[in-house]
Short mmCIF file of C-alpha atoms in Angstrom, two decimals:
data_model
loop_
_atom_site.label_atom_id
_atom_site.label_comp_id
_atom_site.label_asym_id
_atom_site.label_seq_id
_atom_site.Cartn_x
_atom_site.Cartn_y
_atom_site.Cartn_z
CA UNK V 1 0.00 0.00 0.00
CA UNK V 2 1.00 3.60 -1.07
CA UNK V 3 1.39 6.18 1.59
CA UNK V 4 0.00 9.60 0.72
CA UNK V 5 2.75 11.70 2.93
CA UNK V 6 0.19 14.49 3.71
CA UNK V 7 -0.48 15.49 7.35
CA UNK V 8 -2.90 17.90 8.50
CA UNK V 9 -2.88 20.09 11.60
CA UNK V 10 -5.79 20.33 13.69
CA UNK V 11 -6.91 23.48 15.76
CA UNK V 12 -8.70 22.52 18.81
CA UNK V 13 -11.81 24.97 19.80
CA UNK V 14 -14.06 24.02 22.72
CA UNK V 15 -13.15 20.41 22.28
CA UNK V 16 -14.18 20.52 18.38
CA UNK V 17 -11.09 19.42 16.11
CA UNK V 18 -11.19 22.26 13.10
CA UNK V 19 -9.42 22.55 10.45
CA UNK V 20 -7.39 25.63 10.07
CA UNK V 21 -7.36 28.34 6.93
CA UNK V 22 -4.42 26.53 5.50
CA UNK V 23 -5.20 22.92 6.64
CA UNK V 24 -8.40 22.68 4.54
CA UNK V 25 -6.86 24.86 1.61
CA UNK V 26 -4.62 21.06 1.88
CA UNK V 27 -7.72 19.23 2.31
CA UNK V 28 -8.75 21.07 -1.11
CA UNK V 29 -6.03 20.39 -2.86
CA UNK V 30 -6.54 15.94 -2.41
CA UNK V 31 -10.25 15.42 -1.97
CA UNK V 32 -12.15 13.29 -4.46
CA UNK V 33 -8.85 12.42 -6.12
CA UNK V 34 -8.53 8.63 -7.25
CA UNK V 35 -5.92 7.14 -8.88
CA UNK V 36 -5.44 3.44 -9.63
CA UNK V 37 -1.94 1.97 -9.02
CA UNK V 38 -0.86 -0.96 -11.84
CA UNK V 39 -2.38 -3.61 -11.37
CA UNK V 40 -4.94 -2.50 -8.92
CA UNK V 41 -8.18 -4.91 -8.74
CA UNK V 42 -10.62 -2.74 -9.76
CA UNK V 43 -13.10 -4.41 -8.24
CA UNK V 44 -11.95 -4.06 -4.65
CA UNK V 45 -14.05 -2.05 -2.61
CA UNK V 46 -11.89 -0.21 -1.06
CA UNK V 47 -10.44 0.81 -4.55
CA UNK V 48 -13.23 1.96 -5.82
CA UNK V 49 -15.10 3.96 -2.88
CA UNK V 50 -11.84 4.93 -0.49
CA UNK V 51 -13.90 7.36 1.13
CA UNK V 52 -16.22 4.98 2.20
CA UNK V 53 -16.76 3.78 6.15
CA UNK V 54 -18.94 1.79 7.54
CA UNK V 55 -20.46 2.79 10.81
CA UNK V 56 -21.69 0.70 13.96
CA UNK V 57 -24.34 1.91 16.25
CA UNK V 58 -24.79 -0.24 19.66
CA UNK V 59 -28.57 0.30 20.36
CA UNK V 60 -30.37 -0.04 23.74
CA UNK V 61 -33.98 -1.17 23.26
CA UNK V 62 -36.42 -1.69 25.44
CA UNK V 63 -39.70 -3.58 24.71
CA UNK V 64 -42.44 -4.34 27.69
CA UNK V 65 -39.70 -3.61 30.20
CA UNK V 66 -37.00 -5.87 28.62
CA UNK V 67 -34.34 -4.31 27.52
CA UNK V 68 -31.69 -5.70 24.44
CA UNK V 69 -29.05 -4.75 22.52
CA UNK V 70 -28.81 -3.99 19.25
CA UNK V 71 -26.21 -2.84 16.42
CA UNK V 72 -27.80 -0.59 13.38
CA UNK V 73 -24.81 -0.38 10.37
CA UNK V 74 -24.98 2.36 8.03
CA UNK V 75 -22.23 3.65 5.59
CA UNK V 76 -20.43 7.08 5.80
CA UNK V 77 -17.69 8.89 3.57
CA UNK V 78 -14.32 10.84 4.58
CA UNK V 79 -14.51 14.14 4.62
CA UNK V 80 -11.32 15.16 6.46
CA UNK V 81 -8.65 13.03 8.15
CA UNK V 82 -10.43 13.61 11.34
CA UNK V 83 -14.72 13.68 10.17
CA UNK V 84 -16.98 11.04 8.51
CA UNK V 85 -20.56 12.46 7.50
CA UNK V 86 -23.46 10.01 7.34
CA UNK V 87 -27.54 9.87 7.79
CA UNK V 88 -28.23 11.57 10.94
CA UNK V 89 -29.82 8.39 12.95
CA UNK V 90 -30.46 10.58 15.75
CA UNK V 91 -34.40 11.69 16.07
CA UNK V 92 -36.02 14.40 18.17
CA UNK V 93 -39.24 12.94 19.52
CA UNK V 94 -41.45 15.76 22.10
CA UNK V 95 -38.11 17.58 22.86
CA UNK V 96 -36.27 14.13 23.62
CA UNK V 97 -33.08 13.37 21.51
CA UNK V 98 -33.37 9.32 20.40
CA UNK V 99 -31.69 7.05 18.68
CA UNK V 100 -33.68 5.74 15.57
CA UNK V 101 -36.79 6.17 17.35
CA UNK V 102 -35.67 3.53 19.94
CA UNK V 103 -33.49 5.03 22.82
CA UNK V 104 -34.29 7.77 24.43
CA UNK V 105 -31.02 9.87 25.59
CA UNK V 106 -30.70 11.17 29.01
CA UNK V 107 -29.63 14.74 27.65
CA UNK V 108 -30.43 16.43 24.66
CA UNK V 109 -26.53 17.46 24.19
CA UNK V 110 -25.04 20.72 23.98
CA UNK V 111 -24.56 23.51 21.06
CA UNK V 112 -21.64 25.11 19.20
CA UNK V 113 -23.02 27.53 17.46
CA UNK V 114 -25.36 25.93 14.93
CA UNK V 115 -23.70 22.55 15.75
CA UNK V 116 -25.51 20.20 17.86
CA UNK V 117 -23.22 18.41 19.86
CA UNK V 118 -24.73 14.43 20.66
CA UNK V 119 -24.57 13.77 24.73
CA UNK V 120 -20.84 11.69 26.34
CA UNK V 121 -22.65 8.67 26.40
CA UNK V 122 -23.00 7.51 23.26
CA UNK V 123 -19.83 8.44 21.92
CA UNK V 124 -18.53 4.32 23.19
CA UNK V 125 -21.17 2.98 21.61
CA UNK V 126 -20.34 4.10 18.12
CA UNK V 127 -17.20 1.94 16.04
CA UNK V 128 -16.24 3.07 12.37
CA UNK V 129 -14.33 0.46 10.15
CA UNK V 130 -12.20 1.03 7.38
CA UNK V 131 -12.67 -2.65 5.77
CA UNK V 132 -15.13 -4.56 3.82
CA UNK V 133 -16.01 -8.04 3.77
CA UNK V 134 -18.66 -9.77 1.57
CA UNK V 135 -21.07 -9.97 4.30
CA UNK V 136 -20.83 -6.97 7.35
CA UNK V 137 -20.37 -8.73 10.48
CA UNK V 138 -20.27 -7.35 14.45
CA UNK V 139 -16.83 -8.59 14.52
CA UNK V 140 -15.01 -5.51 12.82
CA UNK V 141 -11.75 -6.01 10.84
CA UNK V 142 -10.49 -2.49 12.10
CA UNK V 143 -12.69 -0.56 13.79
CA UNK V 144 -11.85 3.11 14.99
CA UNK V 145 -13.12 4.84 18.41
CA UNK V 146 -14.87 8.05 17.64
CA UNK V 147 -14.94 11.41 19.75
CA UNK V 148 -17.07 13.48 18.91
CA UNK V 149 -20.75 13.52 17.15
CA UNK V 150 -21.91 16.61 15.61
CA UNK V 151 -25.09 17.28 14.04
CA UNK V 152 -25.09 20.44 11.44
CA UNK V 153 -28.34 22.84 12.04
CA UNK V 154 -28.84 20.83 15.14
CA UNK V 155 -29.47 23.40 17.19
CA UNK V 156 -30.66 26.24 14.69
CA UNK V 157 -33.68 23.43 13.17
CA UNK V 158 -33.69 20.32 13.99
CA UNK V 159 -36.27 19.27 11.95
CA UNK V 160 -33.74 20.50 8.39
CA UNK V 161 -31.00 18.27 10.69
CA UNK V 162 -30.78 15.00 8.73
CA UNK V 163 -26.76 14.81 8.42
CA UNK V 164 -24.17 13.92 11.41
CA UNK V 165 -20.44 14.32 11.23
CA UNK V 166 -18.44 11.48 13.38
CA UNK V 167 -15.04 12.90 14.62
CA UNK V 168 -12.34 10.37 15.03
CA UNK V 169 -9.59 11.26 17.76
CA UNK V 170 -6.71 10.22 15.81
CA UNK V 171 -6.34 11.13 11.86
CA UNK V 172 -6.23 8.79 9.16
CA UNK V 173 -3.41 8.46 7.16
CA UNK V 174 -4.37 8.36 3.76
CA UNK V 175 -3.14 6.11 1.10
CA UNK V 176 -4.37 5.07 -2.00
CA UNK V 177 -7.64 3.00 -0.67
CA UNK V 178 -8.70 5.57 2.16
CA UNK V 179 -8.69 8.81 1.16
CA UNK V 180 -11.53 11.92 1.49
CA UNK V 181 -14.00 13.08 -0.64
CA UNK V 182 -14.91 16.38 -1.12
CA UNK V 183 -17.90 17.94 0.48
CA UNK V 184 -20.43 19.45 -1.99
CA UNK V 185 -21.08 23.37 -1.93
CA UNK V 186 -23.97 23.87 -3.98
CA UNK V 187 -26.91 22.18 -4.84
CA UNK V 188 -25.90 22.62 -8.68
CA UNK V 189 -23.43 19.76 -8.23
CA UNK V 190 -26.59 17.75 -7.63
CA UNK V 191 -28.94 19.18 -10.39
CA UNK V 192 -25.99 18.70 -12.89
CA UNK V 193 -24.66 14.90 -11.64
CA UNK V 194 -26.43 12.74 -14.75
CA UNK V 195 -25.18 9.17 -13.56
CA UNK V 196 -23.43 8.25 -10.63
CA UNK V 197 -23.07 5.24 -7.68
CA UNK V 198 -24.71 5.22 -4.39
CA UNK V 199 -23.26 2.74 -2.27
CA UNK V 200 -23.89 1.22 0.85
CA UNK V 201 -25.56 -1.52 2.72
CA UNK V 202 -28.42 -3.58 1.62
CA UNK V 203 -30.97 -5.54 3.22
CA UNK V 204 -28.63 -8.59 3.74
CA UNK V 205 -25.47 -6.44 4.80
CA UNK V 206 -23.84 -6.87 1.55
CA UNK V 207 -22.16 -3.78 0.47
CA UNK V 208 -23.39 -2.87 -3.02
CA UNK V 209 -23.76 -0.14 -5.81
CA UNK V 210 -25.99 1.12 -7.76
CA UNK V 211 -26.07 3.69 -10.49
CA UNK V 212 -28.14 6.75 -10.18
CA UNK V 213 -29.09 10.14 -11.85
CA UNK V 214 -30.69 13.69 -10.73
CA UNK V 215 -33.99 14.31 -11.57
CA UNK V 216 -36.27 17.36 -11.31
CA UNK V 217 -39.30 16.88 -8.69
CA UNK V 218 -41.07 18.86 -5.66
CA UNK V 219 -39.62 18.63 -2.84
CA UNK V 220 -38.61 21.04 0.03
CA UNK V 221 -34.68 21.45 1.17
CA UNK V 222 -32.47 19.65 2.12
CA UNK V 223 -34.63 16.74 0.19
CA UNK V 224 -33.68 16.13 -3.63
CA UNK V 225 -34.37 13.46 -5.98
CA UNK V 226 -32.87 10.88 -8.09
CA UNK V 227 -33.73 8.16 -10.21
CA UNK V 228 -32.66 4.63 -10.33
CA UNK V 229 -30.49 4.03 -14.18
CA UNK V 230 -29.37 0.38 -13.30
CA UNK V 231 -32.23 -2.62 -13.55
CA UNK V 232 -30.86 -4.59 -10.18
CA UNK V 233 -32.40 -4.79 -6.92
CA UNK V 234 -31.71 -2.13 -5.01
CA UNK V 235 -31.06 0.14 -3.31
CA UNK V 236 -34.39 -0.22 -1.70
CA UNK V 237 -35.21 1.12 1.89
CA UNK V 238 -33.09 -1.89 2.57
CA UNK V 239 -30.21 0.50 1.81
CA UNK V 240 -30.81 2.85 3.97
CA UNK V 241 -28.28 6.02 4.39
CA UNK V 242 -26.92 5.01 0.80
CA UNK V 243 -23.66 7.56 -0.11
CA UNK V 244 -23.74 9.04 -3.34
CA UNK V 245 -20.74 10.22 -4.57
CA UNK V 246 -20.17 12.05 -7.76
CA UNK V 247 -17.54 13.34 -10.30
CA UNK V 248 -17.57 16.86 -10.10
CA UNK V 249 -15.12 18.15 -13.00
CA UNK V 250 -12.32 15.53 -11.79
CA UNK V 251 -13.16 15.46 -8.46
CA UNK V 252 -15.15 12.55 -6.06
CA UNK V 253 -17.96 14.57 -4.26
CA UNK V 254 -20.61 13.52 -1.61
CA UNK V 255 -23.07 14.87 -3.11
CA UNK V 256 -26.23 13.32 -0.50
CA UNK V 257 -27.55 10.47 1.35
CA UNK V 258 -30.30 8.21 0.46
CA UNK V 259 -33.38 8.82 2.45
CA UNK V 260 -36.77 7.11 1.46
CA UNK V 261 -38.04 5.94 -2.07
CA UNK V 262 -38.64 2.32 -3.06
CA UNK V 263 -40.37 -0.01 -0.35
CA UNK V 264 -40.16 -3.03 -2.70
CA UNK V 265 -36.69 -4.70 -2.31
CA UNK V 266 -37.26 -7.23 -4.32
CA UNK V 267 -38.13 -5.80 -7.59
CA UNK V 268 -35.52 -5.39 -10.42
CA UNK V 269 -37.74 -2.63 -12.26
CA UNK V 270 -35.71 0.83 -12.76
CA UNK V 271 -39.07 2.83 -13.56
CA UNK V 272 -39.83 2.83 -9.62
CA UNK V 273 -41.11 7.03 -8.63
CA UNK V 274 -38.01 9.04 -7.53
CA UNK V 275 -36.24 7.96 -4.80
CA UNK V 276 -35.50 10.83 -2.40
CA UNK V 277 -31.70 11.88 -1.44
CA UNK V 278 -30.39 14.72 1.74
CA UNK V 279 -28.50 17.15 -0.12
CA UNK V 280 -25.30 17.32 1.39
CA UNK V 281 -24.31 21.18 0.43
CA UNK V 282 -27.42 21.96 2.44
CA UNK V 283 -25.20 21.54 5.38
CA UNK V 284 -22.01 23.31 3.61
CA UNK V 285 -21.80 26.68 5.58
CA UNK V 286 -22.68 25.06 8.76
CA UNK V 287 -19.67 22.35 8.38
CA UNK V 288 -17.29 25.38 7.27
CA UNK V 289 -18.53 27.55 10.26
CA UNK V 290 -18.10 24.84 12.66
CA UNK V 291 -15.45 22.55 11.66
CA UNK V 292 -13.39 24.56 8.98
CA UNK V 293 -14.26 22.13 6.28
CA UNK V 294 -14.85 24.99 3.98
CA UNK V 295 -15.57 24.26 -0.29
CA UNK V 296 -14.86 27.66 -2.04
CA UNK V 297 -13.88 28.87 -5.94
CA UNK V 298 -10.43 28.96 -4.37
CA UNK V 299 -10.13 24.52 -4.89
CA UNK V 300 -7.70 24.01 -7.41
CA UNK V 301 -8.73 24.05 -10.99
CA UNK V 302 -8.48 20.82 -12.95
CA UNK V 303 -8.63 19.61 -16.69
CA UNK V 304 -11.49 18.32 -18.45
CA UNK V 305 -10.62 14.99 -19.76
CA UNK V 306 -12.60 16.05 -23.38
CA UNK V 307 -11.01 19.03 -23.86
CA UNK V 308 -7.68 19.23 -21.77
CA UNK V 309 -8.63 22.85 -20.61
CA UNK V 310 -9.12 23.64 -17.66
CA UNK V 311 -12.55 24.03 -15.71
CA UNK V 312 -12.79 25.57 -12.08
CA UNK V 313 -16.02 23.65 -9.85
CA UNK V 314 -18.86 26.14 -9.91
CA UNK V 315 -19.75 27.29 -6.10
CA UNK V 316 -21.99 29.46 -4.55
CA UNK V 317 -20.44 32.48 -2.78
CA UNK V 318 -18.19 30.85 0.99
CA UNK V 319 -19.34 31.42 4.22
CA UNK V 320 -16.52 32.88 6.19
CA UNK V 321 -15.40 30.45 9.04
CA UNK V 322 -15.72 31.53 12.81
CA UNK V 323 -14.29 29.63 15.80
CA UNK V 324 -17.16 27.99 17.54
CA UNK V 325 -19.27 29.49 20.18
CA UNK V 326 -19.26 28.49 24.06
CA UNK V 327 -21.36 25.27 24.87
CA UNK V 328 -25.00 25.87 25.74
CA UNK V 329 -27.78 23.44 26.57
CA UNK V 330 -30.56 22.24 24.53
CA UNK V 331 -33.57 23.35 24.65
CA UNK V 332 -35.37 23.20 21.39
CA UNK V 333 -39.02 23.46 22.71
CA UNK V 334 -41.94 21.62 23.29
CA UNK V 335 -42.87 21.35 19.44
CA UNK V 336 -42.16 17.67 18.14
CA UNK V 337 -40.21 18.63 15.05
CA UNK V 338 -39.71 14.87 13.47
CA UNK V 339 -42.27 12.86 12.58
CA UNK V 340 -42.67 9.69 14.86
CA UNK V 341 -44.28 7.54 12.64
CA UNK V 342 -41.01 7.41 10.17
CA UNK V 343 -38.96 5.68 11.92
CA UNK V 344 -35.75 4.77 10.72
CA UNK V 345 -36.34 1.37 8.63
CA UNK V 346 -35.56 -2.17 10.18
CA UNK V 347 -33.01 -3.11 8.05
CA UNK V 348 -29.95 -1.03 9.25
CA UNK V 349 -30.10 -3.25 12.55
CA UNK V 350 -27.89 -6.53 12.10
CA UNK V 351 -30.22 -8.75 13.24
CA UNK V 352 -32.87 -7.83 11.06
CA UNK V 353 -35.89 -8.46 13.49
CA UNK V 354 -38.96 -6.22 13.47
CA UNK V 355 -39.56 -4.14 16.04
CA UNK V 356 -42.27 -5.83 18.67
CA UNK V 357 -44.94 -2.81 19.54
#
């Protein structure tokens, strides 16, 4: 394995590992850049999605007063050596933070600025591997601790709050199989993404692909829509918290998260209605603010393959980053701002049992 020797230095701010003016101008400079050794197996995962993680969620439920564990799996992407973004699979249920509708918390957390900052407790609970197998198992191949859990717009709206960023205590070293990918900045990089994979795990804990494209529909922000282009099974709801990532003029972009759209795993048809994506530059301004991961028409230029000119990333205008402000408690009112009957779908839980009401 190839070393990337590229180290970035961290600023510590209330606890909150941010990336510095010149550290993400770094960060800039390698995101979304994939390159394929000689003789590289193209069909290793790690390959072809290095920015991909999967994520482990130990799960406290408790049914008729018995109580049992549980571990939901969803797949995130590398954003910087020290944050992974993925689905947000924390809920806010009558002014009670939750975990997929199943645990309540004992706090709600704490704020940094428009970061909501997820309570001590569950930070243990949470595992992030680097490695894929053909079937996702509890036993982890190399599993990292996490730190931190932040949830951008948490504590400006949580009901727009359907992202969370996982920050890992030590950085990765990057190398030719794990590497970031860079965080969209406007919501034309969806609108203008015509085929590309979303990848994660499906409803028997297989990682898989599929091939999507934008499409035009009504929705409100941060929801946009895609359709399926590839006749294979999946990803249904089975895949839940799906990562698409896109080619944005040369460069691998998280561009959103699979939300809700087909309920029927098991068909093979691609003329299913639009399946419904978070867009991840919804969230841009409130990364940058918070944790210095910062997109702007400053990213290096780089050639179009067609015409061998070059072609800067279009971007809406940056948001100026500010250190973070002092930790506050929670109080986002009495309103319920999620809706309890969507609860996160069965299938990101390893055991795959229904939930007994």
């Amino acid at each position: 394995m190839k070393i990337l020797l590229f180290f970035i230095a961290i600023i510590v701010v209330d606890g909150v590992k941010r990336l510095g003016t010149e550290e993400n101008e770094e960060l800039q400079k390698i995101c979304g850049l994939k390159t394929l050794p000689p003789n590289t197996n193209e069909e290793n995962i790690r390959v072809q999605f290095p920015w991909a993680m999967t994520l482990f969620i130990k799960v406290k439920e408790t049914v008729n007063g018995t109580t049992r564990n549980r571990t939901a799996v969803i797949t995130g992407t590398i954003i910087s050596a020290n944050h992974v973004m993925a689905l947000n699979l924390f809920q806010m249920t009558d002014n009670k933070l939750n975990i997929a509708g199943r645990e309540l918390l004992e706090s709600n957390g704490t704020c940094l600025g428009d970061l909501l900052v997820v309570p001590e407790e569950i930070k243990s609970r949470i595992v992030v591997d680097s490695q894929y197998s053909d079937k996702i198992e509890e036993n982890h191949i190399s599993e990292l601790s996490i730190s931190s859990i932040f949830i951008p717009n948490g504590c400006t709206n949580f009901a727009s709050a359907k992202l969370m960023i996982l920050e890992l205590p030590t950085p990765l070293k990057f190398s030719e199989d794990l590497k970031p990918a860079c965080l969209s900045e406007s919501f034309k990089n969806w609108l203008e993404a015509t085929a590309f994979p979303v990848y994660g795990v499906n409803k028997i804990k297989i990682f898989d692909s599929v091939q999507y494209s934008s499409t035009n529909c009504t929705v409100k922000e941060p929801f946009v829509c895609a359709e399926k282009l590839e006749k294979k099974t999946g990803p249904c709801i089975g895949i839940y918290a799906g990562n698409a990532v896109a080619n944005i003029n040369g460069r691998h972009t998280i561009l959103g998260f699979y939300s809700d759209g087909n309920r029927k795993c098991n068909t093979e048809s691609n003329t299913e209605p639009d399946y419904k994506f978070i867009d991840a530059s919804f969230y841009h301004d409130s990364v940058c603010k918070g944790l210095g991961i910062c997109v702007s028409v400053k990213k290096l230029p780089l050639a179009n393959p067609l015409t061998g000119k070059e072609k800067t990333p279009k971007s809406d205008k940056a948001t100026s980053s500010t250190n973070a402000s002092e930790p506050m408690e929670v109080n986002i009112g009495n309103e319920n701002l999620s809706n309890p009957s969507r609860e996160i779908n069965i299938n990101i839980f390893l055991d795959g049992k229904k939930r007994t009401q």
